[in-house]
Every structure is written in structure tokens, then in C-alpha cells.
Tab-separated table of C-alpha atoms and ligand atoms in Angstrom:
chain	number	residue	atom	x	y	z
S	1	MET	CA	26.620	13.771	11.731
S	2	GLN	CA	23.256	12.209	12.655
S	3	ASN	CA	23.240	9.122	15.051
S	4	ILE	CA	21.458	7.017	12.659
S	5	THR	CA	23.934	7.569	9.591
S	6	ARG	CA	26.875	7.133	12.133
S	7	SER	CA	25.482	3.757	13.104
S	8	LEU	CA	25.317	2.664	9.352
S	9	LYS	CA	28.899	3.580	8.528
S	10	ASN	CA	30.415	0.137	8.674
S	11	LYS	CA	27.382	-1.752	7.435
S	12	GLU	CA	28.045	-4.059	4.375
S	13	LYS	CA	24.978	-2.977	2.533
S	14	ILE	CA	22.751	0.081	3.308
S	15	SER	CA	19.195	0.331	2.301
S	16	ILE	CA	17.746	3.775	1.731
S	17	LEU	CA	14.018	4.708	1.012
S	18	PHE	CA	13.313	8.153	-0.201
S	19	VAL	CA	9.757	9.444	0.417
S	20	CYS	CA	7.705	12.288	-0.618
S	21	LEU	CA	3.838	12.811	-0.947
S	22	GLY	CA	2.977	11.254	-4.378
S	23	ASN	CA	6.173	9.456	-5.304
S	24	ILE	CA	6.103	10.892	-8.796
S	25	CYS	CA	8.270	14.042	-8.383
S	26	ARG	CA	10.806	14.400	-5.633
S	27	SER	CA	11.356	10.910	-4.258
S	28	PRO	CA	11.815	9.025	-7.563
S	29	ALA	CA	14.148	11.891	-8.580
S	30	ALA	CA	16.096	11.371	-5.343
S	31	GLN	CA	16.173	7.628	-5.984
S	32	GLY	CA	17.425	8.246	-9.630
S	33	ILE	CA	20.178	10.552	-8.574
S	34	MET	CA	21.465	8.474	-5.635
S	35	GLN	CA	21.461	5.413	-7.793
S	36	HIS	CA	23.442	7.290	-10.444
S	37	LEU	CA	25.890	8.512	-7.893
S	38	VAL	CA	26.579	5.012	-6.323
S	39	ASP	CA	26.797	3.405	-9.912
S	40	THR	CA	29.310	6.111	-10.956
S	41	GLU	CA	31.449	5.559	-7.983
S	42	GLY	CA	31.365	1.740	-8.146
S	43	LEU	CA	29.392	1.378	-5.058
S	44	SER	CA	26.194	-0.201	-6.469
S	45	GLY	CA	26.716	-3.408	-4.396
S	46	GLN	CA	26.782	-1.550	-1.157
S	47	PHE	CA	23.483	0.175	-1.524
S	48	ALA	CA	19.827	-0.721	-2.071
S	49	ILE	CA	17.846	2.374	-3.124
S	50	ASP	CA	14.061	2.701	-3.520
S	51	SER	CA	11.275	5.364	-3.153
S	52	ALA	CA	7.776	5.539	-1.934
S	53	GLY	CA	4.903	8.082	-1.227
S	54	THR	CA	2.857	8.813	1.838
S	55	TYR	CA	-0.166	9.249	-0.536
S	56	GLY	CA	-0.995	6.191	-2.795
S	57	GLY	CA	-3.201	8.036	-5.340
S	58	HIS	CA	-0.523	7.675	-7.986
S	59	ALA	CA	0.343	4.056	-7.361
S	60	GLY	CA	1.632	2.276	-10.498
S	61	GLU	CA	2.426	5.565	-12.320
S	62	LEU	CA	5.890	6.511	-13.781
S	63	PRO	CA	7.343	9.801	-12.485
S	64	ASP	CA	5.604	13.072	-13.537
S	65	LYS	CA	6.514	13.866	-17.201
S	66	ARG	CA	7.981	17.230	-16.131
S	67	MET	CA	10.288	15.602	-13.538
S	68	ARG	CA	11.341	13.078	-16.130
S	69	VAL	CA	12.022	15.842	-18.723
S	70	HIS	CA	14.157	17.933	-16.264
S	71	ALA	CA	15.919	14.902	-14.914
S	72	ALA	CA	16.761	13.563	-18.318
S	73	ARG	CA	18.475	16.879	-19.274
S	74	ARG	CA	20.874	16.197	-16.413
S	75	GLY	CA	21.451	12.617	-17.447
S	76	TYR	CA	19.038	10.894	-15.068
S	77	SER	CA	16.453	8.358	-16.432
S	78	LEU	CA	13.565	7.908	-13.936
S	79	GLU	CA	11.720	4.650	-14.378
S	80	HIS	CA	10.368	3.983	-10.939
S	81	ARG	CA	6.727	3.118	-10.551
S	82	SER	CA	4.898	4.960	-7.725
S	83	ARG	CA	3.902	2.979	-4.620
S	84	PRO	CA	2.655	3.976	-1.165
S	85	VAL	CA	4.884	3.525	1.960
S	86	SER	CA	4.142	0.204	3.764
S	87	GLU	CA	4.557	-1.014	7.338
S	88	SER	CA	7.266	-3.476	6.215
S	89	ASP	CA	9.418	-0.527	4.879
S	90	PHE	CA	10.107	0.402	8.431
S	91	TYR	CA	11.809	-2.979	9.018
S	92	ASP	CA	13.275	-3.381	5.541
S	93	PHE	CA	15.177	-0.210	5.225
S	94	ASP	CA	18.015	1.192	7.206
S	95	LEU	CA	17.252	4.855	6.388
S	96	ILE	CA	13.996	6.442	5.416
S	97	VAL	CA	14.462	10.031	3.947
S	98	ALA	CA	11.704	12.416	4.006
S	99	MET	CA	11.586	15.284	1.567
S	100	ASP	CA	9.621	17.771	3.777
S	101	ASP	CA	8.224	18.276	7.326
S	102	SER	CA	4.867	16.981	6.271
S	103	ASN	CA	6.404	13.700	4.995
S	104	TYR	CA	8.619	13.466	8.040
S	105	ASP	CA	5.679	13.835	10.552
S	106	THR	CA	3.505	11.308	8.496
S	107	LEU	CA	6.303	8.803	8.315
S	108	ARG	CA	6.916	8.983	12.060
S	109	CYS	CA	3.175	8.498	12.833
S	110	LEU	CA	3.045	5.501	10.311
S	111	SER	CA	6.105	3.790	11.813
S	112	PRO	CA	5.078	0.717	13.871
S	113	ASP	CA	7.733	1.397	16.596
S	114	THR	CA	10.363	3.692	17.703
S	115	ASP	CA	13.229	1.911	15.919
S	116	GLY	CA	11.475	2.789	12.712
S	117	GLN	CA	10.852	6.431	13.765
S	118	ASP	CA	14.531	6.593	14.490
S	119	LYS	CA	15.152	5.739	10.819
S	120	VAL	CA	13.286	8.794	9.592
S	121	VAL	CA	15.457	11.777	8.469
S	122	ARG	CA	15.043	14.992	6.498
S	123	MET	CA	16.535	15.149	3.071
S	124	ALA	CA	17.507	18.797	3.376
S	125	SER	CA	19.752	17.972	6.445
S	126	PHE	CA	22.289	16.527	4.034
S	127	CYS	CA	22.640	19.627	1.821
S	128	ARG	CA	25.827	21.490	1.996
S	129	MET	CA	25.599	23.869	-0.946
S	130	HIS	CA	22.020	24.981	-0.007
S	131	PRO	CA	22.245	25.350	3.811
S	132	TYR	CA	19.239	27.637	4.108
S	133	TYR	CA	16.641	25.092	2.962
S	134	ASP	CA	15.118	22.850	5.620
S	135	ALA	CA	12.910	20.936	2.968
S	136	VAL	CA	12.747	19.890	-0.648
S	137	PRO	CA	9.670	21.869	-1.650
S	138	ASP	CA	6.842	20.177	-3.529
S	139	PRO	CA	7.194	21.182	-7.185
S	140	TYR	CA	3.769	19.828	-8.311
S	141	TYR	CA	1.990	23.182	-8.746
S	142	GLU	CA	5.188	25.099	-9.772
S	143	GLY	CA	6.765	25.887	-13.012
S	144	ALA	CA	10.011	24.716	-14.584
S	145	SER	CA	12.112	26.669	-11.946
S	146	GLY	CA	10.460	24.574	-9.176
S	147	PHE	CA	11.650	21.292	-10.707
S	148	GLU	CA	15.073	22.630	-11.436
S	149	LEU	CA	15.378	23.754	-7.641
S	150	VAL	CA	14.272	20.208	-6.625
S	151	LEU	CA	16.965	18.710	-8.712
S	152	ASP	CA	19.636	21.243	-7.335
S	153	LEU	CA	18.629	20.392	-3.791
S	154	LEU	CA	18.522	16.630	-4.446
S	155	GLU	CA	21.982	16.531	-6.067
S	156	ASP	CA	23.459	18.397	-3.231
S	157	ALA	CA	21.765	16.198	-0.599
S	158	CYS	CA	22.563	12.889	-2.206
S	159	ARG	CA	26.227	13.875	-2.430
S	160	GLY	CA	26.175	14.951	1.275
S	161	LEU	CA	24.353	11.690	2.309
S	162	LEU	CA	26.809	9.489	0.341
S	163	ASP	CA	29.740	11.360	1.850
S	164	GLU	CA	28.224	11.001	5.373
S	165	LEU	CA	27.615	7.341	4.974
S	166	SER	CA	31.204	6.871	3.532
S	167	GLY	CA	32.737	8.641	6.438
S	168	LYS	CA	33.970	11.554	4.386
M	1	4NP	P1	5.704	14.632	-4.996
M	1	4NP	O1	4.702	15.678	-5.724
M	1	4NP	O2	5.239	14.393	-3.663
M	1	4NP	O3	7.056	15.259	-5.195
M	1	4NP	O4	5.631	13.301	-5.793
M	1	4NP	C1	3.438	15.589	-5.788
M	1	4NP	C2	2.862	14.640	-6.589
M	1	4NP	C3	1.480	14.577	-6.535
M	1	4NP	C4	0.639	15.389	-5.707
M	1	4NP	C5	1.288	16.374	-5.009
M	1	4NP	C6	2.681	16.452	-4.843
M	1	4NP	N1	-0.780	15.314	-5.813
M	1	4NP	O5	-1.363	16.221	-5.163
M	1	4NP	O6	-1.335	14.562	-6.458
């Protein structure tokens, strides 16, 4: 277990920000899956879940149509509007979850202080069924299988993250 998740175990409400590049594929899907998981388990009141991108070029947009279609087939409705990461996110959130190494490095550079840097973790580190992945790969230039892989990895990592935060 990572130090940052251990330190959150007894917190009344935990805020999580999922981050990718554009905030239209991976991170809004992670947000939707995690929200669905906590809602299903009656834990909605104990979590605040959001997502953002390190690149602001898609700000205001709904998730990519391909991501919405693939997610809907698994029962997730993605309605988040893309937004860029802001400095206040490093104070407002307990945990900032990066989809890949590039997002991770960018987030640590953007953080105003070391407390914020310590909140940045890798999504793939919570995967249990897919231990050989160290990142959730960018599906933007991939076909349908790329989006399905992203959803497989995100479902696995969200389960792992929730279990870790619940002390399971
Ligand atoms: P995401 O995917 O980071 O998972 O939202 C991408 C979305 C947009 C771009 C790249 C990746 N883009 O180059 O615009």
C-alpha cells in the first residue's frame, strides 16, 4: 500500500481527481467508473470524485464520442465537461491519479509544493488483474480495442483503489 492512501484510510470524506492529457477519454471514464462503484456500494457520501486534463485544448467538451459509446455498453454514462488542472486542485484534492508517466511528470511539475506532489499517484499502480501495465495507454489514436483496454484497466484500478482506501 502507498503512504498517501494509507494516510487517507480513516478520513471521513476522500476527494479524488483523475487526470489524463485531454480529459475527454481516460480520466472522465475513470471518474464515471469510480462514481458508479461508490454509488453501487452506498459510499457516495464518503467520496468526492472529479477529473481534469494537463492540456486544456478540449475545455468544455463532453468525453470523446468513442469513449462514451464504449463506456455506455458497460453501463457508465459519462457527462463530465473537460477542464484543465488548476493550481487549486493540489490543495482541494486528497489524491491526484495520473493515467500515464507523462501525466504524472507534468502534474508533479505543476504542483505548487511538495505536499501536492505527494498526492500524485499512478492509476496503473492500483491494478490487480493487469499487473504488467504501468500506465493506462492513450486511446485517442487507437481503434475500438484501445478503448476496451482502457476500460478494462480502469475497472480493475478503480476496484483496487477503492479496496485500498477501504482497508481491504
Ligand atoms: P485523454 O485522450 O488524454 O485520455 O483524454 C486524449 C485526448 C485528446 C488528445 C490526446 C489524448 N489530443 O491530442 O487532443
